[in-house]
C-alpha cells in the first residue's frame, strides 16, 4: 500500500494492519500478518476500512463492531468499496452521503445512506468513502492532505503515478 510512503516524508508515520487474529486471508488467498488488534484503532490518527467479501459478514457482527471506539471529530476515517458497510454499521455515515462499489449500493442504502453512484470519492469532514480500486489513489491523497498538507499529498501521489505523469521518486 502506498500509504506507507508517507513515512518517507514524516518519519513518525506508521501503517499497521489490524485484525481479530494473528493473520487474515485476503479474498485472493494471500495470508496477511497483522500488527495489532482492532481496539488499537481508537488511538490512530487515520483509520482505513478495506473492502472485500468478508465485510458482508462482519458488518452484521455486533460483537465485532463493539470493539471499535472511533471519534470522527479527532480521527480521519475512510473506507474503500464495501468497507463503507462498516462505517454505516458503526453509525459514522448517519446523515451523510457516501459511495461504494456498485454491488454494495443496495446494502448501503438499507442503512438509510444517500448513495452517490456517480462519484468515486465522497468526503464529509473527517469521513470519506471511495469506490473502485483505483479510487484508492484519491482516497489516500485526501487522507494524507487531511493529516499533513497538500505538499505531502502531492509527493506521495506522484510517487505512484505512471512514468511521465508523476514527479521525482521520494525514496
JSON list of C-alpha atoms in Angstrom, two decimals:
[
{"chain": "A", "resi": 1, "resn": "UNK", "atom": "CA", "xyz": [0.00, 0.00, 0.00]},
{"chain": "A", "resi": 2, "resn": "UNK", "atom": "CA", "xyz": [1.43, 3.33, -0.95]},
{"chain": "A", "resi": 3, "resn": "UNK", "atom": "CA", "xyz": [0.06, 4.94, 2.20]},
{"chain": "A", "resi": 4, "resn": "UNK", "atom": "CA", "xyz": [3.24, 3.62, 3.81]},
{"chain": "A", "resi": 5, "resn": "UNK", "atom": "CA", "xyz": [5.24, 6.05, 1.63]},
{"chain": "A", "resi": 6, "resn": "UNK", "atom": "CA", "xyz": [4.17, 8.89, 3.92]},
{"chain": "A", "resi": 7, "resn": "UNK", "atom": "CA", "xyz": [6.84, 7.69, 6.38]},
{"chain": "A", "resi": 8, "resn": "UNK", "atom": "CA", "xyz": [9.50, 8.66, 3.85]},
{"chain": "A", "resi": 9, "resn": "UNK", "atom": "CA", "xyz": [8.48, 12.28, 4.45]},
{"chain": "A", "resi": 10, "resn": "UNK", "atom": "CA", "xyz": [7.14, 12.11, 8.01]},
{"chain": "A", "resi": 11, "resn": "UNK", "atom": "CA", "xyz": [9.39, 9.64, 9.87]},
{"chain": "A", "resi": 12, "resn": "UNK", "atom": "CA", "xyz": [6.95, 9.09, 12.74]},
{"chain": "A", "resi": 13, "resn": "UNK", "atom": "CA", "xyz": [4.15, 7.91, 10.44]},
{"chain": "A", "resi": 14, "resn": "UNK", "atom": "CA", "xyz": [3.23, 4.22, 10.80]},
{"chain": "A", "resi": 15, "resn": "UNK", "atom": "CA", "xyz": [0.90, 1.94, 8.92]},
{"chain": "A", "resi": 16, "resn": "UNK", "atom": "CA", "xyz": [-0.48, -1.06, 10.78]},
{"chain": "A", "resi": 17, "resn": "UNK", "atom": "CA", "xyz": [-2.73, -3.81, 9.55]},
{"chain": "A", "resi": 18, "resn": "UNK", "atom": "CA", "xyz": [-5.01, -4.71, 12.42]},
{"chain": "A", "resi": 19, "resn": "UNK", "atom": "CA", "xyz": [-7.47, -7.51, 12.81]},
{"chain": "A", "resi": 20, "resn": "UNK", "atom": "CA", "xyz": [-9.03, -10.12, 15.04]},
{"chain": "A", "resi": 21, "resn": "UNK", "atom": "CA", "xyz": [-6.39, -12.84, 14.57]},
{"chain": "A", "resi": 22, "resn": "UNK", "atom": "CA", "xyz": [-2.64, -13.04, 14.02]},
{"chain": "A", "resi": 23, "resn": "UNK", "atom": "CA", "xyz": [-3.22, -13.47, 10.28]},
{"chain": "A", "resi": 24, "resn": "UNK", "atom": "CA", "xyz": [-6.07, -12.95, 7.85]},
{"chain": "A", "resi": 25, "resn": "UNK", "atom": "CA", "xyz": [-6.52, -14.40, 4.37]},
{"chain": "A", "resi": 26, "resn": "UNK", "atom": "CA", "xyz": [-7.31, -11.98, 1.56]},
{"chain": "A", "resi": 27, "resn": "UNK", "atom": "CA", "xyz": [-10.04, -12.74, -0.96]},
{"chain": "A", "resi": 28, "resn": "UNK", "atom": "CA", "xyz": [-7.21, -13.73, -3.33]},
{"chain": "A", "resi": 29, "resn": "UNK", "atom": "CA", "xyz": [-5.89, -16.27, -0.82]},
{"chain": "A", "resi": 30, "resn": "UNK", "atom": "CA", "xyz": [-2.89, -14.25, 0.36]},
{"chain": "A", "resi": 31, "resn": "UNK", "atom": "CA", "xyz": [-2.08, -14.73, 4.04]},
{"chain": "A", "resi": 32, "resn": "UNK", "atom": "CA", "xyz": [-1.60, -11.33, 5.72]},
{"chain": "A", "resi": 33, "resn": "UNK", "atom": "CA", "xyz": [0.05, -10.92, 9.10]},
{"chain": "A", "resi": 34, "resn": "UNK", "atom": "CA", "xyz": [-1.47, -8.23, 11.30]},
{"chain": "A", "resi": 35, "resn": "UNK", "atom": "CA", "xyz": [0.47, -5.91, 13.58]},
{"chain": "A", "resi": 36, "resn": "UNK", "atom": "CA", "xyz": [-2.25, -5.26, 16.12]},
{"chain": "A", "resi": 37, "resn": "UNK", "atom": "CA", "xyz": [-5.81, -5.73, 17.27]},
{"chain": "A", "resi": 38, "resn": "UNK", "atom": "CA", "xyz": [-8.73, -3.61, 16.08]},
{"chain": "A", "resi": 39, "resn": "UNK", "atom": "CA", "xyz": [-9.05, -1.96, 19.50]},
{"chain": "A", "resi": 40, "resn": "UNK", "atom": "CA", "xyz": [-5.88, -0.02, 18.61]},
{"chain": "A", "resi": 41, "resn": "UNK", "atom": "CA", "xyz": [-7.88, 1.91, 16.01]},
{"chain": "A", "resi": 42, "resn": "UNK", "atom": "CA", "xyz": [-9.23, 4.16, 18.78]},
{"chain": "A", "resi": 43, "resn": "UNK", "atom": "CA", "xyz": [-5.74, 5.69, 19.11]},
{"chain": "A", "resi": 44, "resn": "UNK", "atom": "CA", "xyz": [-4.98, 6.01, 15.38]},
{"chain": "A", "resi": 45, "resn": "UNK", "atom": "CA", "xyz": [-4.96, 9.32, 13.55]},
{"chain": "A", "resi": 46, "resn": "UNK", "atom": "CA", "xyz": [-6.24, 7.58, 10.42]},
{"chain": "A", "resi": 47, "resn": "UNK", "atom": "CA", "xyz": [-8.45, 4.51, 10.20]},
{"chain": "A", "resi": 48, "resn": "UNK", "atom": "CA", "xyz": [-8.86, 2.93, 6.77]},
{"chain": "A", "resi": 49, "resn": "UNK", "atom": "CA", "xyz": [-11.52, 0.25, 6.28]},
{"chain": "A", "resi": 50, "resn": "UNK", "atom": "CA", "xyz": [-10.68, -2.05, 3.40]},
{"chain": "A", "resi": 51, "resn": "UNK", "atom": "CA", "xyz": [-13.15, -3.91, 1.23]},
{"chain": "A", "resi": 52, "resn": "UNK", "atom": "CA", "xyz": [-13.76, -7.49, 0.31]},
{"chain": "A", "resi": 53, "resn": "UNK", "atom": "CA", "xyz": [-16.34, -10.20, 0.57]},
{"chain": "A", "resi": 54, "resn": "UNK", "atom": "CA", "xyz": [-15.72, -10.55, 4.32]},
{"chain": "A", "resi": 55, "resn": "UNK", "atom": "CA", "xyz": [-17.22, -7.14, 5.06]},
{"chain": "A", "resi": 56, "resn": "UNK", "atom": "CA", "xyz": [-20.70, -8.50, 4.39]},
{"chain": "A", "resi": 57, "resn": "UNK", "atom": "CA", "xyz": [-20.41, -10.82, 7.38]},
{"chain": "A", "resi": 58, "resn": "UNK", "atom": "CA", "xyz": [-18.58, -8.61, 9.85]},
{"chain": "A", "resi": 59, "resn": "UNK", "atom": "CA", "xyz": [-20.74, -5.50, 9.45]},
{"chain": "A", "resi": 60, "resn": "UNK", "atom": "CA", "xyz": [-23.59, -7.56, 10.93]},
{"chain": "A", "resi": 61, "resn": "UNK", "atom": "CA", "xyz": [-21.49, -8.81, 13.86]},
{"chain": "A", "resi": 62, "resn": "UNK", "atom": "CA", "xyz": [-22.38, -6.61, 16.86]},
{"chain": "A", "resi": 63, "resn": "UNK", "atom": "CA", "xyz": [-19.55, -8.05, 18.98]},
{"chain": "A", "resi": 64, "resn": "UNK", "atom": "CA", "xyz": [-17.02, -7.18, 16.28]},
{"chain": "A", "resi": 65, "resn": "UNK", "atom": "CA", "xyz": [-18.36, -3.66, 15.90]},
{"chain": "A", "resi": 66, "resn": "UNK", "atom": "CA", "xyz": [-18.29, -3.05, 19.67]},
{"chain": "A", "resi": 67, "resn": "UNK", "atom": "CA", "xyz": [-14.52, -3.40, 19.57]},
{"chain": "A", "resi": 68, "resn": "UNK", "atom": "CA", "xyz": [-14.20, -0.09, 17.71]},
{"chain": "A", "resi": 69, "resn": "UNK", "atom": "CA", "xyz": [-14.27, 3.20, 19.57]},
{"chain": "A", "resi": 70, "resn": "UNK", "atom": "CA", "xyz": [-13.70, 5.76, 16.83]},
{"chain": "A", "resi": 71, "resn": "UNK", "atom": "CA", "xyz": [-14.13, 9.51, 17.02]},
{"chain": "A", "resi": 72, "resn": "UNK", "atom": "CA", "xyz": [-14.61, 11.30, 13.68]},
{"chain": "A", "resi": 73, "resn": "UNK", "atom": "CA", "xyz": [-14.07, 14.62, 15.46]},
{"chain": "A", "resi": 74, "resn": "UNK", "atom": "CA", "xyz": [-10.47, 13.60, 16.22]},
{"chain": "A", "resi": 75, "resn": "UNK", "atom": "CA", "xyz": [-9.72, 10.91, 13.65]},
{"chain": "A", "resi": 76, "resn": "UNK", "atom": "CA", "xyz": [-9.75, 10.61, 9.89]},
{"chain": "A", "resi": 77, "resn": "UNK", "atom": "CA", "xyz": [-11.93, 7.64, 8.99]},
{"chain": "A", "resi": 78, "resn": "UNK", "atom": "CA", "xyz": [-12.28, 6.30, 5.47]},
{"chain": "A", "resi": 79, "resn": "UNK", "atom": "CA", "xyz": [-13.32, 3.25, 3.52]},
{"chain": "A", "resi": 80, "resn": "UNK", "atom": "CA", "xyz": [-12.80, 1.57, 0.18]},
{"chain": "A", "resi": 81, "resn": "UNK", "atom": "CA", "xyz": [-15.74, -0.02, -1.62]},
{"chain": "A", "resi": 82, "resn": "UNK", "atom": "CA", "xyz": [-17.64, -2.40, 0.70]},
{"chain": "A", "resi": 83, "resn": "UNK", "atom": "CA", "xyz": [-15.74, -1.05, 3.70]},
{"chain": "A", "resi": 84, "resn": "UNK", "atom": "CA", "xyz": [-18.46, 1.62, 3.70]},
{"chain": "A", "resi": 85, "resn": "UNK", "atom": "CA", "xyz": [-20.78, -1.01, 5.17]},
{"chain": "A", "resi": 86, "resn": "UNK", "atom": "CA", "xyz": [-18.63, -1.00, 8.31]},
{"chain": "A", "resi": 87, "resn": "UNK", "atom": "CA", "xyz": [-18.72, 2.79, 8.54]},
{"chain": "A", "resi": 88, "resn": "UNK", "atom": "CA", "xyz": [-22.50, 2.67, 8.18]},
{"chain": "A", "resi": 89, "resn": "UNK", "atom": "CA", "xyz": [-22.89, -0.10, 10.76]},
{"chain": "A", "resi": 90, "resn": "UNK", "atom": "CA", "xyz": [-20.79, 1.92, 13.21]},
{"chain": "A", "resi": 91, "resn": "UNK", "atom": "CA", "xyz": [-23.06, 4.92, 12.63]},
{"chain": "A", "resi": 92, "resn": "UNK", "atom": "CA", "xyz": [-20.37, 7.11, 11.10]},
{"chain": "A", "resi": 93, "resn": "UNK", "atom": "CA", "xyz": [-22.34, 7.68, 7.90]},
{"chain": "A", "resi": 94, "resn": "UNK", "atom": "CA", "xyz": [-25.58, 8.69, 9.63]},
{"chain": "A", "resi": 95, "resn": "UNK", "atom": "CA", "xyz": [-26.98, 11.76, 7.87]},
{"chain": "A", "resi": 96, "resn": "UNK", "atom": "CA", "xyz": [-24.21, 11.72, 5.25]},
{"chain": "A", "resi": 97, "resn": "UNK", "atom": "CA", "xyz": [-23.95, 10.70, 1.64]},
{"chain": "A", "resi": 98, "resn": "UNK", "atom": "CA", "xyz": [-21.41, 8.07, 0.63]},
{"chain": "A", "resi": 99, "resn": "UNK", "atom": "CA", "xyz": [-20.18, 5.97, -2.23]},
{"chain": "A", "resi": 100, "resn": "UNK", "atom": "CA", "xyz": [-19.24, 2.32, -2.52]},
{"chain": "A", "resi": 101, "resn": "UNK", "atom": "CA", "xyz": [-18.81, -0.35, -5.14]},
{"chain": "A", "resi": 102, "resn": "UNK", "atom": "CA", "xyz": [-21.96, -0.88, -7.27]},
{"chain": "A", "resi": 103, "resn": "UNK", "atom": "CA", "xyz": [-22.57, -4.38, -5.89]},
{"chain": "A", "resi": 104, "resn": "UNK", "atom": "CA", "xyz": [-22.96, -2.80, -2.43]},
{"chain": "A", "resi": 105, "resn": "UNK", "atom": "CA", "xyz": [-25.23, 0.16, -3.30]},
{"chain": "A", "resi": 106, "resn": "UNK", "atom": "CA", "xyz": [-28.41, -1.51, -2.05]},
{"chain": "A", "resi": 107, "resn": "UNK", "atom": "CA", "xyz": [-26.89, -2.81, 1.19]},
{"chain": "A", "resi": 108, "resn": "UNK", "atom": "CA", "xyz": [-25.58, 0.66, 1.98]},
{"chain": "A", "resi": 109, "resn": "UNK", "atom": "CA", "xyz": [-28.94, 2.22, 1.13]},
{"chain": "A", "resi": 110, "resn": "UNK", "atom": "CA", "xyz": [-30.56, -0.16, 3.63]},
{"chain": "A", "resi": 111, "resn": "UNK", "atom": "CA", "xyz": [-28.81, 1.89, 6.34]},
{"chain": "A", "resi": 112, "resn": "UNK", "atom": "CA", "xyz": [-30.62, 4.99, 5.09]},
{"chain": "A", "resi": 113, "resn": "UNK", "atom": "CA", "xyz": [-27.46, 6.34, 3.46]},
{"chain": "A", "resi": 114, "resn": "UNK", "atom": "CA", "xyz": [-27.76, 8.57, 0.39]},
{"chain": "A", "resi": 115, "resn": "UNK", "atom": "CA", "xyz": [-25.55, 6.60, -2.03]},
{"chain": "A", "resi": 116, "resn": "UNK", "atom": "CA", "xyz": [-23.83, 8.72, -4.66]},
{"chain": "A", "resi": 117, "resn": "UNK", "atom": "CA", "xyz": [-23.43, 6.32, -7.58]},
{"chain": "A", "resi": 118, "resn": "UNK", "atom": "CA", "xyz": [-21.51, 8.55, -9.97]},
{"chain": "A", "resi": 119, "resn": "UNK", "atom": "CA", "xyz": [-18.69, 9.72, -7.67]},
{"chain": "A", "resi": 120, "resn": "UNK", "atom": "CA", "xyz": [-15.62, 7.67, -6.84]},
{"chain": "A", "resi": 121, "resn": "UNK", "atom": "CA", "xyz": [-14.88, 9.72, -3.70]},
{"chain": "A", "resi": 122, "resn": "UNK", "atom": "CA", "xyz": [-17.32, 11.31, -1.25]},
{"chain": "A", "resi": 123, "resn": "UNK", "atom": "CA", "xyz": [-15.97, 13.19, 1.77]},
{"chain": "A", "resi": 124, "resn": "UNK", "atom": "CA", "xyz": [-17.63, 14.94, 4.69]},
{"chain": "A", "resi": 125, "resn": "UNK", "atom": "CA", "xyz": [-15.40, 16.46, 7.36]},
{"chain": "A", "resi": 126, "resn": "UNK", "atom": "CA", "xyz": [-13.08, 13.67, 8.56]},
{"chain": "A", "resi": 127, "resn": "UNK", "atom": "CA", "xyz": [-15.01, 10.86, 6.88]},
{"chain": "A", "resi": 128, "resn": "UNK", "atom": "CA", "xyz": [-14.60, 9.69, 3.28]},
{"chain": "A", "resi": 129, "resn": "UNK", "atom": "CA", "xyz": [-15.78, 6.77, 1.20]},
{"chain": "A", "resi": 130, "resn": "UNK", "atom": "CA", "xyz": [-14.36, 5.65, -2.12]},
{"chain": "A", "resi": 131, "resn": "UNK", "atom": "CA", "xyz": [-15.50, 3.24, -4.84]},
{"chain": "A", "resi": 132, "resn": "UNK", "atom": "CA", "xyz": [-13.36, 1.23, -7.23]},
{"chain": "A", "resi": 133, "resn": "UNK", "atom": "CA", "xyz": [-9.81, 0.04, -6.58]},
{"chain": "A", "resi": 134, "resn": "UNK", "atom": "CA", "xyz": [-8.18, 2.89, -8.49]},
{"chain": "A", "resi": 135, "resn": "UNK", "atom": "CA", "xyz": [-10.11, 5.36, -6.32]},
{"chain": "A", "resi": 136, "resn": "UNK", "atom": "CA", "xyz": [-7.61, 4.42, -3.60]},
{"chain": "A", "resi": 137, "resn": "UNK", "atom": "CA", "xyz": [-5.21, 6.97, -5.10]},
{"chain": "A", "resi": 138, "resn": "UNK", "atom": "CA", "xyz": [-7.64, 9.81, -4.47]},
{"chain": "A", "resi": 139, "resn": "UNK", "atom": "CA", "xyz": [-8.78, 8.43, -1.11]},
{"chain": "A", "resi": 140, "resn": "UNK", "atom": "CA", "xyz": [-5.21, 8.16, 0.19]},
{"chain": "A", "resi": 141, "resn": "UNK", "atom": "CA", "xyz": [-4.46, 11.60, -1.22]},
{"chain": "A", "resi": 142, "resn": "UNK", "atom": "CA", "xyz": [-7.46, 13.04, 0.61]},
{"chain": "A", "resi": 143, "resn": "UNK", "atom": "CA", "xyz": [-6.43, 11.37, 3.89]},
{"chain": "A", "resi": 144, "resn": "UNK", "atom": "CA", "xyz": [-2.77, 12.40, 3.62]},
{"chain": "A", "resi": 145, "resn": "UNK", "atom": "CA", "xyz": [-3.72, 16.01, 2.93]},
{"chain": "A", "resi": 146, "resn": "UNK", "atom": "CA", "xyz": [-6.08, 15.98, 5.93]},
{"chain": "A", "resi": 147, "resn": "UNK", "atom": "CA", "xyz": [-3.29, 14.60, 8.13]},
{"chain": "A", "resi": 148, "resn": "UNK", "atom": "CA", "xyz": [-0.45, 16.74, 6.81]},
{"chain": "A", "resi": 149, "resn": "UNK", "atom": "CA", "xyz": [-0.69, 19.09, 3.86]},
{"chain": "A", "resi": 150, "resn": "UNK", "atom": "CA", "xyz": [-1.04, 19.44, 0.09]},
{"chain": "A", "resi": 151, "resn": "UNK", "atom": "CA", "xyz": [2.73, 19.10, -0.47]},
{"chain": "A", "resi": 152, "resn": "UNK", "atom": "CA", "xyz": [2.88, 15.73, 1.30]},
{"chain": "A", "resi": 153, "resn": "UNK", "atom": "CA", "xyz": [-0.17, 14.55, -0.61]},
{"chain": "A", "resi": 154, "resn": "UNK", "atom": "CA", "xyz": [1.33, 15.57, -3.96]},
{"chain": "A", "resi": 155, "resn": "UNK", "atom": "CA", "xyz": [4.66, 13.89, -3.18]},
{"chain": "A", "resi": 156, "resn": "UNK", "atom": "CA", "xyz": [3.05, 10.61, -2.14]},
{"chain": "A", "resi": 157, "resn": "UNK", "atom": "CA", "xyz": [0.61, 10.52, -5.06]},
{"chain": "A", "resi": 158, "resn": "UNK", "atom": "CA", "xyz": [3.28, 11.48, -7.59]},
{"chain": "A", "resi": 159, "resn": "UNK", "atom": "CA", "xyz": [5.42, 8.57, -6.40]},
{"chain": "A", "resi": 160, "resn": "UNK", "atom": "CA", "xyz": [2.80, 6.04, -7.55]},
{"chain": "A", "resi": 161, "resn": "UNK", "atom": "CA", "xyz": [1.66, 7.57, -10.82]},
{"chain": "A", "resi": 162, "resn": "UNK", "atom": "CA", "xyz": [2.77, 6.06, -14.14]},
{"chain": "A", "resi": 163, "resn": "UNK", "atom": "CA", "xyz": [6.08, 7.29, -15.53]},
{"chain": "A", "resi": 164, "resn": "UNK", "atom": "CA", "xyz": [5.56, 10.60, -17.27]},
{"chain": "A", "resi": 165, "resn": "UNK", "atom": "CA", "xyz": [2.64, 11.54, -15.03]},
{"chain": "A", "resi": 166, "resn": "UNK", "atom": "CA", "xyz": [4.41, 11.69, -11.67]},
{"chain": "A", "resi": 167, "resn": "UNK", "atom": "CA", "xyz": [7.30, 13.61, -10.21]},
{"chain": "A", "resi": 168, "resn": "UNK", "atom": "CA", "xyz": [10.70, 12.60, -8.90]},
{"chain": "A", "resi": 169, "resn": "UNK", "atom": "CA", "xyz": [10.63, 9.50, -6.73]},
{"chain": "A", "resi": 170, "resn": "UNK", "atom": "CA", "xyz": [10.53, 10.23, -2.99]},
{"chain": "A", "resi": 171, "resn": "UNK", "atom": "CA", "xyz": [12.74, 7.30, -1.96]}
]
